[in-house]
Coordinates of C-alpha atoms in Angstrom, one line a residue:
M1355 CA 2.6 -22.1 -20.1
T1356 CA -0.5 -24.1 -19.6
E1357 CA -4.2 -23.6 -20.3
S1358 CA -4.9 -24.3 -16.6
G1359 CA -3.1 -21.4 -15.2
F1360 CA 0.0 -23.4 -14.2
T1361 CA 3.5 -23.6 -15.7
C1362 CA 6.1 -26.3 -15.6
P1363 CA 9.4 -24.4 -15.8
K1364 CA 12.7 -26.1 -16.2
G1365 CA 14.8 -26.5 -13.1
L1366 CA 11.8 -27.0 -10.8
D1367 CA 12.7 -30.7 -10.2
N1368 CA 14.2 -29.9 -6.8
Q1369 CA 11.5 -27.4 -5.8
F1370 CA 8.5 -29.3 -4.3
S1371 CA 5.0 -28.3 -5.1
P1372 CA 1.5 -29.9 -4.4
N1373 CA 0.8 -29.6 -8.2
L1374 CA 2.1 -32.1 -10.8
Y1375 CA 2.5 -31.7 -14.5
V1376 CA 1.8 -35.2 -16.0
A1377 CA 2.6 -36.0 -19.6
N1378 CA 1.4 -39.0 -21.6
C1379 CA -1.8 -38.8 -19.6
G1380 CA -5.3 -37.4 -20.5
P1381 CA -8.4 -37.9 -22.6
A1382 CA -6.4 -38.0 -25.9
V1383 CA -4.8 -41.2 -24.8
G1384 CA -8.0 -42.7 -23.4
L1385 CA -7.8 -41.6 -19.8
S1386 CA -10.6 -39.6 -18.3
F1387 CA -10.0 -37.0 -15.6
D1388 CA -12.1 -39.1 -13.1
I1389 CA -9.8 -42.1 -13.7
I1390 CA -6.7 -40.0 -13.3
K1391 CA -8.0 -38.5 -10.1
S1392 CA -8.8 -41.9 -8.7
V1393 CA -5.3 -43.3 -9.4
F1394 CA -3.5 -40.3 -8.1
G1395 CA -5.9 -40.2 -5.1
T1396 CA -4.2 -43.3 -3.7
F1397 CA -1.3 -41.0 -2.7
G1398 CA -3.4 -38.3 -1.0
E1399 CA -6.4 -35.9 -1.4
V1400 CA -6.6 -34.6 -5.0
M1401 CA -8.1 -31.1 -5.3
G1402 CA -8.5 -31.3 -9.0
V1403 CA -7.3 -32.5 -12.4
H1404 CA -7.0 -30.0 -15.2
A1405 CA -5.9 -29.9 -18.9
A1406 CA -2.3 -28.7 -19.1
D1407 CA -2.8 -27.5 -22.7
N1408 CA -4.9 -28.2 -25.7
S1409 CA -3.2 -31.5 -26.6
G1410 CA -5.4 -33.6 -24.4
A1411 CA -2.3 -35.7 -23.5
R1412 CA -1.0 -33.6 -20.6
V1413 CA -2.7 -32.8 -17.3
I1414 CA -2.1 -30.9 -14.1
V1415 CA -2.9 -32.9 -10.9
C1416 CA -3.4 -30.7 -7.9
F1417 CA -2.9 -32.3 -4.5
H1418 CA -3.9 -30.8 -1.1
E1419 CA -0.5 -31.7 0.4
V1420 CA 3.0 -31.5 -1.0
T1421 CA 3.9 -34.8 0.6
A1422 CA 1.2 -36.5 -1.5
A1423 CA 2.7 -35.0 -4.7
Q1424 CA 6.1 -36.2 -3.6
A1425 CA 4.8 -39.8 -3.1
A1426 CA 3.1 -39.8 -6.5
I1427 CA 6.1 -38.5 -8.4
K1428 CA 8.3 -41.1 -6.7
A1429 CA 6.0 -44.0 -7.5
L1430 CA 4.9 -43.1 -11.0
N1431 CA 7.4 -40.9 -12.8
G1432 CA 9.1 -42.9 -15.6
F1433 CA 7.3 -46.1 -14.9
P1434 CA 4.4 -47.9 -16.7
C1435 CA 1.2 -47.5 -14.7
P1436 CA -1.1 -50.6 -15.0
A1437 CA -4.1 -48.6 -13.7
L1438 CA -3.6 -46.0 -16.4
R1439 CA -3.6 -48.5 -19.4
G1440 CA 0.1 -49.2 -18.8
R1441 CA 1.2 -45.8 -20.0
T1442 CA 4.6 -44.5 -18.9
L1443 CA 4.1 -41.2 -17.2
H1444 CA 6.5 -38.2 -17.3
I1445 CA 5.9 -36.1 -14.3
R1446 CA 7.3 -32.8 -13.0
Y1447 CA 6.4 -30.4 -10.3
S1448 CA 4.2 -27.4 -11.5
V1449 CA 3.5 -24.0 -10.1
P1450 CA 0.8 -21.4 -10.7
R1451 CA 1.8 -19.2 -13.6
Q1452 CA 2.9 -15.7 -12.8
Q1453 CA 0.3 -13.2 -13.9
K1454 CA 1.7 -10.1 -15.7
V1455 CA 0.6 -7.2 -13.6
Q1456 CA 0.7 -3.6 -14.6
S1457 CA -0.3 -0.4 -12.9
D1458 CA -2.3 2.2 -14.8
Y1459 CA -0.3 4.9 -12.9
S1460 CA 1.9 6.6 -15.6
L1461 CA 3.2 9.6 -13.6
P1462 CA 6.9 9.4 -13.0
V1463 CA 7.6 8.7 -9.4
S1464 CA 10.5 10.4 -7.5
L1465 CA 12.5 8.4 -5.0
S1466 CA 13.7 11.4 -3.0
A1467 CA 12.6 14.9 -2.0
S1468 CA 15.4 16.5 -4.0
E1469 CA 14.2 14.7 -7.1
L1470 CA 10.6 15.8 -6.3
A1471 CA 11.8 19.4 -6.1
T1472 CA 8.7 20.8 -4.3
P1473 CA 9.4 23.6 -1.8
G1474 CA 8.7 22.5 1.8
I1475 CA 8.5 18.7 1.1
H1476 CA 11.2 16.6 2.7
L1477 CA 11.6 12.8 3.0
V1478 CA 13.9 10.8 5.3
H1479 CA 14.3 7.1 4.6
E1480 CA 14.7 4.6 7.5
F1481 CA 13.7 7.3 9.9
I1482 CA 13.1 4.5 12.5
T1483 CA 14.4 0.9 12.7
A1484 CA 12.6 -2.2 11.9
K1485 CA 12.3 -3.0 15.6
E1486 CA 10.9 0.4 16.4
E1487 CA 8.4 -0.1 13.6
E1488 CA 7.3 -3.4 15.1
E1489 CA 6.9 -1.9 18.5
L1490 CA 4.8 1.0 17.2
L1491 CA 2.5 -1.3 15.3
A1492 CA 2.1 -3.5 18.4
A1493 CA 1.3 -0.5 20.5
V1494 CA -1.6 0.7 18.3
D1495 CA -2.9 -2.8 17.6
I1496 CA -3.7 -3.3 21.3
R1497 CA -5.7 -0.1 21.4
P1498 CA -9.2 0.5 20.1
W1499 CA -9.7 1.7 16.5
K1500 CA -12.4 3.9 15.1
I1501 CA -14.0 2.4 12.0
L1502 CA -14.4 4.6 8.9
S1503 CA -15.9 3.5 5.6
K1504 CA -12.6 2.1 4.2
R1505 CA -10.0 2.4 6.9
R1506 CA -9.5 2.5 10.7
V1507 CA -8.1 5.4 12.7
Q1508 CA -6.9 6.4 16.1
H1509 CA -6.6 9.9 17.5
Y1510 CA -4.4 11.2 20.2
G1511 CA -4.1 14.7 21.7
H1512 CA -7.1 16.1 19.8
E1513 CA -9.6 14.2 17.7
F1514 CA -9.8 15.1 14.0
L1515 CA -13.4 15.7 13.0
Y1516 CA -13.8 14.4 9.4
E1517 CA -17.2 16.1 9.0
T1518 CA -15.7 19.5 9.4
R1519 CA -12.0 18.6 8.5
N1520 CA -11.0 20.3 11.6
V1521 CA -10.3 19.6 15.3
D1522 CA -12.1 20.8 18.4
S1523 CA -9.2 22.6 20.1
K1524 CA -11.1 22.8 23.3
Q1525 CA -11.6 19.0 23.5
F1526 CA -8.2 17.8 24.8
L1527 CA -7.7 14.0 24.8
G1528 CA -4.5 14.1 26.8
E1529 CA -0.8 14.1 26.0
L1530 CA 0.5 12.1 23.1
P1531 CA 1.2 8.5 24.1
S1532 CA 4.6 7.4 25.5
F1533 CA 5.1 4.9 22.8
V1534 CA 5.8 7.7 20.3
S1535 CA 8.2 9.6 22.6
H1536 CA 11.3 8.5 20.6
V1537 CA 9.7 9.5 17.4
L1538 CA 9.0 13.0 18.7
E1539 CA 12.6 13.3 19.8
K1540 CA 13.8 12.5 16.3
I1541 CA 11.3 14.9 14.8
M1542 CA 12.8 17.8 16.9
S1543 CA 16.2 17.2 15.0
F1544 CA 14.6 16.7 11.6
P1545 CA 17.0 17.8 8.8
G1546 CA 16.3 21.4 7.6
L1547 CA 14.4 22.6 10.7
D1548 CA 15.6 25.4 12.9
E1549 CA 14.7 25.9 16.6
N1550 CA 11.8 28.3 15.8
N1551 CA 10.2 25.7 13.5
S1552 CA 10.7 22.7 15.8
K1553 CA 7.4 23.1 17.7
L1554 CA 6.2 20.3 19.8
M1555 CA 3.6 18.2 18.1
D1556 CA 0.4 17.8 20.1
Q1557 CA -1.9 15.9 17.7
L1558 CA -1.5 12.4 16.3
T1559 CA -3.7 10.6 13.8
V1560 CA -3.0 6.9 13.1
N1561 CA -4.5 5.6 9.9
E1562 CA -4.6 2.0 8.8
Y1563 CA -5.1 1.5 5.1
P1564 CA -5.9 -2.0 3.7
S1565 CA -4.4 -2.9 0.4
G1566 CA -5.8 -0.8 -2.5
V1567 CA -7.2 1.9 -0.2
G1568 CA -5.8 5.4 -0.6
L1569 CA -6.5 8.9 0.4
S1570 CA -8.6 11.5 -1.4
P1571 CA -6.8 14.7 -2.7
H1572 CA -6.8 17.4 0.0
I1573 CA -4.9 20.1 1.8
D1574 CA -4.9 19.8 5.6
T1575 CA -7.2 22.6 6.8
H1576 CA -5.0 25.7 7.3
S1577 CA -6.9 27.0 10.4
A1578 CA -6.7 23.5 12.0
F1579 CA -2.9 22.9 12.1
D1580 CA 0.3 24.8 12.1
D1581 CA 3.0 24.8 9.4
L1582 CA 4.6 21.4 10.0
I1583 CA 3.0 18.0 9.2
F1584 CA 5.0 14.9 9.7
S1585 CA 3.8 11.5 8.3
L1586 CA 5.5 8.3 9.2
S1587 CA 4.8 5.2 7.0
L1588 CA 4.8 1.8 8.6
A1589 CA 4.2 -1.8 7.5
G1590 CA 4.1 -1.0 3.8
P1591 CA 5.0 1.4 1.0
C1592 CA 2.8 3.7 -1.1
I1593 CA 3.0 6.4 -3.7
M1594 CA 1.9 9.9 -2.7
E1595 CA 0.9 12.3 -5.4
F1596 CA 0.9 16.1 -5.1
R1597 CA -1.3 18.5 -7.2
K1598 CA -1.1 22.2 -7.5
Y1599 CA -3.9 24.2 -9.2
P1600 CA -3.2 27.6 -10.8
E1601 CA -4.9 30.5 -9.1
G1602 CA -8.5 30.9 -10.2
T1603 CA -8.7 27.4 -11.7
W1604 CA -10.9 24.5 -10.5
K1605 CA -9.6 22.3 -7.7
P1606 CA -11.3 19.0 -6.6
P1607 CA -13.4 19.1 -3.4
D1608 CA -11.6 17.4 -0.6
D1609 CA -14.3 14.8 -0.2
V1610 CA -14.2 13.6 -3.8
I1611 CA -11.9 10.7 -4.8
V1612 CA -10.1 11.6 -8.0
D1613 CA -8.1 8.6 -9.2
K1614 CA -8.2 8.7 -13.0
V1615 CA -8.0 12.1 -14.5
S1616 CA -8.6 13.0 -18.1
S1617 CA -5.8 14.6 -20.2
S1618 CA -7.8 17.8 -20.3
Q1619 CA -8.0 18.0 -16.5
C1620 CA -4.3 17.2 -16.2
S1621 CA -3.5 20.3 -18.1
T1622 CA -5.0 22.4 -15.5
F1623 CA -2.7 21.5 -12.6
A1624 CA 0.8 20.4 -11.9
R1625 CA 1.3 16.8 -10.8
K1626 CA 4.2 15.2 -9.0
A1627 CA 4.6 11.9 -7.1
I1628 CA 7.0 10.4 -4.6
F1629 CA 7.5 6.9 -3.3
L1630 CA 7.1 6.5 0.5
P1631 CA 8.8 3.3 1.7
A1632 CA 8.1 1.7 5.0
R1633 CA 9.8 3.4 8.0
S1634 CA 10.2 6.7 6.0
M1635 CA 9.2 10.1 7.4
L1636 CA 7.6 12.7 5.2
L1637 CA 7.5 16.4 6.2
L1638 CA 5.0 18.8 4.6
S1639 CA 5.8 22.5 5.3
G1640 CA 5.6 25.8 3.6
E1641 CA 4.3 25.7 0.0
G1642 CA 4.2 21.9 0.1
R1643 CA 1.9 21.9 3.1
Y1644 CA -0.3 25.0 2.2
A1645 CA -0.6 25.0 -1.6
W1646 CA -0.3 21.4 -2.8
H1647 CA -3.1 18.8 -2.5
H1648 CA -1.7 15.5 -1.4
Y1649 CA -3.2 12.2 -2.5
I1650 CA -2.6 8.5 -2.3
P1651 CA -3.9 6.6 -5.4
H1652 CA -6.4 3.8 -4.7
H1653 CA -4.2 1.1 -6.2
K1654 CA -3.0 -2.4 -5.1
I1655 CA -0.1 -2.1 -7.5
D1656 CA 2.2 0.8 -8.1
T1657 CA 4.8 1.4 -10.8
V1658 CA 8.0 2.9 -9.6
G1659 CA 10.5 3.3 -12.4
D1660 CA 10.9 -0.1 -14.0
H1661 CA 9.6 -1.9 -11.0
V1662 CA 6.1 -3.0 -10.1
V1663 CA 5.5 -2.7 -6.3
R1664 CA 2.5 -4.5 -4.7
R1665 CA 0.9 -2.7 -1.8
S1666 CA 1.1 -4.8 1.4
S1667 CA -1.9 -6.1 3.2
R1668 CA -1.9 -3.0 5.4
R1669 CA -0.1 0.3 5.6
V1670 CA -0.2 2.3 8.8
S1671 CA 0.6 6.0 8.9
F1672 CA 1.4 8.1 12.0
T1673 CA 0.6 11.8 11.2
F1674 CA 2.0 14.3 13.7
R1675 CA 0.7 17.9 13.8
K1676 CA 0.3 20.9 16.1
V1677 CA -3.1 22.3 16.6
R1678 CA -3.3 26.0 15.5
R1679 CA -4.4 28.6 18.0
G1680 CA -6.0 31.4 16.0
P1681 CA -6.4 32.0 12.3
C1682 CA -3.9 31.2 9.6
C1683 CA -2.0 34.1 8.1
C1684 CA -0.1 32.3 5.3
K1685 CA 0.6 33.8 1.9
Y1686 CA -1.4 31.0 0.0
K1687 CA -4.7 32.7 0.2
Q1688 CA -6.3 30.7 -2.6
Y1689 CA -6.2 27.6 -0.4
C1690 CA -6.5 29.2 3.1
D1691 CA -9.9 28.9 4.8
S1692 CA -8.9 31.7 7.2
Q1693 CA -8.5 34.1 4.3
M1694 CA -10.9 33.0 1.6
V1695 CA -13.5 35.6 0.5
R1696 CA -16.9 34.1 1.2

């Protein structure tokens, strides 16, 4: 490892890089960075010269172009260089060192719904193909987005009103777009659903999350939507956490971001998490839909088992729901806005 943030691993000789590790060269042997830059600059634009370590006799030369580094290593490696006091240089390609990254997310992450073991929550991997994913993303990217504080959204069928966390059931935007027809067909045959539960979805919210942006803990308003909520993940993965609060205990307001929770707070509610890969479809129903807050941590890096997973530059979710006509009569009264005592 080097002080400059570069490394010179063995076996890199055949892997070209615009950065060169140069030994027998530096202030300790009477060569200033300016002189080194001038000499190497005859092969191409030099972006910088840095100390490779604390010895003063090894440097990193960073070119703008790989071809310049190739020319320099061919001309100078192993040969005395008159312009550098006749010193024989030993040169290898160098690369930026890999930073050790860790997520502060310590909750165990399930890879399947059966492992999560929460009633009403189901997950199907590879629900659509990579080609279908590409087509869905292209379809929304040519349509206008509504800008929120940290993400962009599109609404179809009915617009979701974030101020009231509800929809205006009287304001109909039209049928769901044709580009999701094949997704709706697959939803109708989703594993575990019977004909009575397979109601036609009539509301779609498309969310685009930049890397590091998540979702505040919340339960979708009971009176706004029926039992089934489907969420299709596109373009990138994420972790979704579920939290259930015992009856009569505090639960976080839906508009408050709760990312890091103290151990004393953790003891007041159950926590579970599941990994949602790209192209997977998540179903929230029953207890999982009505009684568990769902939440996407605001991280750029997630820990899944022994693996560190970086969030992609964007994640796009397609959330399909059916607008409820009338009050909710579920058995989870603590969380039900239709049945709460005011």
